PDB file of C-alpha atoms and ligand atoms in Angstrom:
ATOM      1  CA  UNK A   1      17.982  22.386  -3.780  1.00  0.00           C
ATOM      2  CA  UNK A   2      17.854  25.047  -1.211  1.00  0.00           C
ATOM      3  CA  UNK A   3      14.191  23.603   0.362  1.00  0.00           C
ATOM      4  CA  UNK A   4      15.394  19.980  -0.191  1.00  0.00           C
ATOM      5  CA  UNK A   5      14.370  17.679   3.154  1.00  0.00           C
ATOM      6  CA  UNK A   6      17.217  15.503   4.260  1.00  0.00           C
ATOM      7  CA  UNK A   7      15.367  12.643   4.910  1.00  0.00           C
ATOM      8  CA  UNK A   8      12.559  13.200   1.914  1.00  0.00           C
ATOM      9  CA  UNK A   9      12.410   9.937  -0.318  1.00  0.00           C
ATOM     10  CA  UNK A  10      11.110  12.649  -3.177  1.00  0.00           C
ATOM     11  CA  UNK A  11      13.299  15.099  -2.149  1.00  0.00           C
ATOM     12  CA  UNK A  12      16.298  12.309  -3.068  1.00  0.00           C
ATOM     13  CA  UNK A  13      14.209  11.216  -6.049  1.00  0.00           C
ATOM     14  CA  UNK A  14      14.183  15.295  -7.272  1.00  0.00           C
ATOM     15  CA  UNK A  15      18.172  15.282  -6.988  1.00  0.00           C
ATOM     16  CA  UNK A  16      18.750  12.043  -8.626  1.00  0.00           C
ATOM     17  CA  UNK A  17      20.328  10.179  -5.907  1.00  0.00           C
ATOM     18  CA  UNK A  18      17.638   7.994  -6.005  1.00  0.00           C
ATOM     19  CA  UNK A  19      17.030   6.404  -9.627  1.00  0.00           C
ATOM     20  CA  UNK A  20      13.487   7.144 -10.878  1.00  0.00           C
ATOM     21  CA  UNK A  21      11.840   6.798 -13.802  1.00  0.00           C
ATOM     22  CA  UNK A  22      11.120  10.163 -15.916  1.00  0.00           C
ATOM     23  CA  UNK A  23       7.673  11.712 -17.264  1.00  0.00           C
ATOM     24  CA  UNK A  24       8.927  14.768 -17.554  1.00  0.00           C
ATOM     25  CA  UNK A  25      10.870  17.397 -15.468  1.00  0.00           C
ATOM     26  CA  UNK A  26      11.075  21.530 -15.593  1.00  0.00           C
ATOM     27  CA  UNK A  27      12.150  23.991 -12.815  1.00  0.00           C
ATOM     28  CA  UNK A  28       9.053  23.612 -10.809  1.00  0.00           C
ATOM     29  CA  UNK A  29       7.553  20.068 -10.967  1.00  0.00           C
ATOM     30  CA  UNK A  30       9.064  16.410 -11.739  1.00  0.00           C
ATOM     31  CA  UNK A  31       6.915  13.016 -12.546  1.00  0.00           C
ATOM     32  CA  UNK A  32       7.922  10.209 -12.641  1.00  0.00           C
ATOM     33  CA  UNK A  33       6.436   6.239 -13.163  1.00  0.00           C
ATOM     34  CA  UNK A  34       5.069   5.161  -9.612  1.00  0.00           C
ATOM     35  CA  UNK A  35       7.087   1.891  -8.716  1.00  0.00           C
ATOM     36  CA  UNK A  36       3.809  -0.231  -7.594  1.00  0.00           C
ATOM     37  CA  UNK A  37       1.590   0.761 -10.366  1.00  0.00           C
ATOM     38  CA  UNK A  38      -2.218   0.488  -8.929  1.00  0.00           C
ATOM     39  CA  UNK A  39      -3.065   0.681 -12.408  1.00  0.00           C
ATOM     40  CA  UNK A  40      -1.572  -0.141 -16.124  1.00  0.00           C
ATOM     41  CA  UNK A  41      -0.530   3.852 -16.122  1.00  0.00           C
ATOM     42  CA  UNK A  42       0.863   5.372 -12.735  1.00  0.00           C
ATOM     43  CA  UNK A  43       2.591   8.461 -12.915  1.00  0.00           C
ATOM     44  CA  UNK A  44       3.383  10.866  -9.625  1.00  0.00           C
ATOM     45  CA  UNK A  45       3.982  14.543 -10.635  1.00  0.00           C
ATOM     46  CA  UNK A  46       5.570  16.709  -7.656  1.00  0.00           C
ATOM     47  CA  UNK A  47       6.660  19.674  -7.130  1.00  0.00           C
ATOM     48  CA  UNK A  48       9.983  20.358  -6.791  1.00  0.00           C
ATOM     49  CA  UNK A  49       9.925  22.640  -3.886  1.00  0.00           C
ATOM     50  CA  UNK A  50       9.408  20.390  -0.817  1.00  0.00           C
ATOM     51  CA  UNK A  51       5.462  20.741   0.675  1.00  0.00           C
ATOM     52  CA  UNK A  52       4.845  17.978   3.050  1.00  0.00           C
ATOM     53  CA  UNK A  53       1.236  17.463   1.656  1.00  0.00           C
ATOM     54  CA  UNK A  54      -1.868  19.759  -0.078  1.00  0.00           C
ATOM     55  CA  UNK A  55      -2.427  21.128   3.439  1.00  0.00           C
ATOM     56  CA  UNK A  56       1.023  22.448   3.329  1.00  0.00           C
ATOM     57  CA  UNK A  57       0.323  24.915   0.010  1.00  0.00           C
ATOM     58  CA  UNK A  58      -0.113  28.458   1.242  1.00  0.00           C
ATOM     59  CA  UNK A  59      -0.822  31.099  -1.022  1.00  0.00           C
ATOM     60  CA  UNK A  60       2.820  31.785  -1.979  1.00  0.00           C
ATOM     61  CA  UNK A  61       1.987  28.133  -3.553  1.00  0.00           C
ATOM     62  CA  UNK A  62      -0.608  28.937  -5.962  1.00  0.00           C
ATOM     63  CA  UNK A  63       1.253  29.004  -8.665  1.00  0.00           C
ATOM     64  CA  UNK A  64       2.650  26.214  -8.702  1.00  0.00           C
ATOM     65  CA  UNK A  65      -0.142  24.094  -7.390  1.00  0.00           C
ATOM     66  CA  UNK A  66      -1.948  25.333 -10.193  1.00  0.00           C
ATOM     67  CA  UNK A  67       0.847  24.586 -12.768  1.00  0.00           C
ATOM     68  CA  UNK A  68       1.017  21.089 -10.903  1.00  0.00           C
ATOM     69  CA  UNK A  69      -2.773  20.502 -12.525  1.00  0.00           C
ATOM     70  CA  UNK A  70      -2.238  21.781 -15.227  1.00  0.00           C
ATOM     71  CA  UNK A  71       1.076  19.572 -15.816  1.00  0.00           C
ATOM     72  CA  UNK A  72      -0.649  16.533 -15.413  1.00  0.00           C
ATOM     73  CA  UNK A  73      -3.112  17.405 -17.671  1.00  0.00           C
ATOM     74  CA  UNK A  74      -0.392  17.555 -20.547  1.00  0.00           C
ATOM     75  CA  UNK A  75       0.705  14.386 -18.962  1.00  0.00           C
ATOM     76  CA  UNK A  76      -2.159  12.541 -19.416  1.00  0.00           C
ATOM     77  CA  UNK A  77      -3.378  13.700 -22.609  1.00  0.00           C
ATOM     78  CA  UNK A  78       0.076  12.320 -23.925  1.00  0.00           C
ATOM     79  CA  UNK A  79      -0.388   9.249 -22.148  1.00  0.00           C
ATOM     80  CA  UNK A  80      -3.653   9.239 -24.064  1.00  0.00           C
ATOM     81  CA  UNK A  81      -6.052   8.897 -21.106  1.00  0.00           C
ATOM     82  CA  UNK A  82      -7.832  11.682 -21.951  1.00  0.00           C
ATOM     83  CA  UNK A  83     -10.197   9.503 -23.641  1.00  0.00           C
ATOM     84  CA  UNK A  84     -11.424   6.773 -21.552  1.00  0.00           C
ATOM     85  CA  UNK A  85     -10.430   8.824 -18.233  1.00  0.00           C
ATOM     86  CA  UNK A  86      -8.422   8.438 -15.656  1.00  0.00           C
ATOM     87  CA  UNK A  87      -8.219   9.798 -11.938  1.00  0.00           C
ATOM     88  CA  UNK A  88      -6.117  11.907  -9.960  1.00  0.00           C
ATOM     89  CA  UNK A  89      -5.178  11.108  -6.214  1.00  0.00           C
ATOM     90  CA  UNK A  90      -3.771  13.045  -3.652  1.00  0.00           C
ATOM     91  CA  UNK A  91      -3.786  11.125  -0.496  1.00  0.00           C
ATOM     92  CA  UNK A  92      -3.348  12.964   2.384  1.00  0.00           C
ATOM     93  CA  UNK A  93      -2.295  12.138   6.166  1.00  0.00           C
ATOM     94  CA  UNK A  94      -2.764   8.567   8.018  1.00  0.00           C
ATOM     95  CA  UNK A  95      -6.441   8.427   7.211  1.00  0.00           C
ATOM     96  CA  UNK A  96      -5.522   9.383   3.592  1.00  0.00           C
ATOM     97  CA  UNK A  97      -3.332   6.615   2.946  1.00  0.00           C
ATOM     98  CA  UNK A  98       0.026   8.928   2.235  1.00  0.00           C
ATOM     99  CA  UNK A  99       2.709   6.763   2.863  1.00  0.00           C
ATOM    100  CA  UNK A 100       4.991   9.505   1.219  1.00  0.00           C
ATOM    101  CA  UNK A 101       5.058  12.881   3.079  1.00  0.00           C
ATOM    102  CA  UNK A 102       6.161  14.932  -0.140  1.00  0.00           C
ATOM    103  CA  UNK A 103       3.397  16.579  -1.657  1.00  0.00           C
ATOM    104  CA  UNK A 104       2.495  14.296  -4.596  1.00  0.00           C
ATOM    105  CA  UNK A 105      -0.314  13.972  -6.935  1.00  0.00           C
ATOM    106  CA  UNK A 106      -1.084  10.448  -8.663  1.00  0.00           C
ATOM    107  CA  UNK A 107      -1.955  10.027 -11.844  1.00  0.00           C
ATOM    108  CA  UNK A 108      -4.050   6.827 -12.574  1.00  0.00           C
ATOM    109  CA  UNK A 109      -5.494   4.922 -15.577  1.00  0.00           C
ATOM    110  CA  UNK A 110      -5.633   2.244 -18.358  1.00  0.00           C
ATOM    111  CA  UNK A 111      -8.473   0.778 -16.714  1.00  0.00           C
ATOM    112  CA  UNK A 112     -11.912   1.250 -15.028  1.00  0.00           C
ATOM    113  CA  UNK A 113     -10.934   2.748 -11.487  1.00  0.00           C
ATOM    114  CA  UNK A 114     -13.519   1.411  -8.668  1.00  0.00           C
ATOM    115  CA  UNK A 115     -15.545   3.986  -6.393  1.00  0.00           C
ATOM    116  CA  UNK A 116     -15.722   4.824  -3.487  1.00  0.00           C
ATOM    117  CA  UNK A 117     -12.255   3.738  -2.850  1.00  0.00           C
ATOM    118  CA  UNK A 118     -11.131   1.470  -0.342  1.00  0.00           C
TER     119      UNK A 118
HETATM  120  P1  LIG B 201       1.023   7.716  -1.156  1.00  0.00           P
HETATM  121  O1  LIG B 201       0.572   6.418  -0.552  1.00  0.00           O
HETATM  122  O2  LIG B 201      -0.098   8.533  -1.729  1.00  0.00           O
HETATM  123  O3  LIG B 201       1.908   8.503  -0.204  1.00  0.00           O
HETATM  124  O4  LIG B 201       1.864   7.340  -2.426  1.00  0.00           O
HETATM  125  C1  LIG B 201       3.236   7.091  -2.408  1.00  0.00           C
HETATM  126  C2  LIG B 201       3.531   6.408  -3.716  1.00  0.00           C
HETATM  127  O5  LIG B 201       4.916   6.463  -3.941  1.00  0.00           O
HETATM  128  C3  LIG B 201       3.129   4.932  -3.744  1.00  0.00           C
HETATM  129  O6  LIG B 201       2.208   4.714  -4.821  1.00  0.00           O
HETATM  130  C4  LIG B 201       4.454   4.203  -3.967  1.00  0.00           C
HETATM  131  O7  LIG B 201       4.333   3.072  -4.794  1.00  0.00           O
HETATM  132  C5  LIG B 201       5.299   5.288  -4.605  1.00  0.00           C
HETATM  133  N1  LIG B 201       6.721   5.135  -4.412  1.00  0.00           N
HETATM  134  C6  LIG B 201       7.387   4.863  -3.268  1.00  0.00           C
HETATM  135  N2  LIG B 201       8.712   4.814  -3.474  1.00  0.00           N
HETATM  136  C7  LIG B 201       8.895   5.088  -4.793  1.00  0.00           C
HETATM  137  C8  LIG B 201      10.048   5.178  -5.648  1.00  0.00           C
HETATM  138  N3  LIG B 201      11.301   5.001  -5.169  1.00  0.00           N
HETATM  139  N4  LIG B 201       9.860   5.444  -6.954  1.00  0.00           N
HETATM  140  C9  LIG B 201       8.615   5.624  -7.444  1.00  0.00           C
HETATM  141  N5  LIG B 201       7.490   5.579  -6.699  1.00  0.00           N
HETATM  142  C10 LIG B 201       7.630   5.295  -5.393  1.00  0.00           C
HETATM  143 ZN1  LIG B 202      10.605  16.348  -0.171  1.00  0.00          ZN
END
């Protein structure tokens, strides 16, 4: 992929040279099972082009951030979490917690999520 970052762990993830676990994948955005689930369900959707976090979205990006929401909704209505809820997470820069500097939006339930966070 012509945006891919050499050294992006997501990036490698998107091209399959790193072995992840599938949600679902189209020409935009890819999710995938989180591999320290904080919670029974733990999916990370991403988008395919590489945006080193939310802050990085410009309005050439609207689309797909918008189709990244919207993705994850379909996601977790199949993953039936629509009903009890569930919580999405984008963590963003040191104070954020991101650990993963790949724009990425986590996906969270199967149990009662504690707030504020930690
Ligand atoms: P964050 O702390 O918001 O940057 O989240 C990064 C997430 O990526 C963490 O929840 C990690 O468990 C997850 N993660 C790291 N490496 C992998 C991997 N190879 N496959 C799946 N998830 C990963
Ligand atoms: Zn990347």
């Amino acid at each position: 992929m012509s945006d891919m970052t050499d050294d992006c762990l997501f990036c490698k993830i998107i091209a399959g040279e790193i072995p992840s676990n599938k949600v679902y994948s189209d020409d935009d955005v890819y999710a995938f099972y989180d591999i320290n689930p904080a919670a029974p369900q733990h999916i990370l959707i991403i988008p395919k082009k590489h945006l080193t976090d939310i802050t990085s979205a410009t309005n050439e990006d609207q689309a797909l951030i918008g189709k990244l929401l919207l993705k994850a909704n379909e996601i977790a209505r199949e993953q039936g979490l629509v009903e009890n809820g569930f919580r999405y997470v984008i963590n963003t820069g040191k104070d954020g917690g991101q650990t993963v500097y790949h724009l990425h939006l986590h996906i969270l339930g199967g149990r009662a999520l504690n707030w504020p966070p930690g």
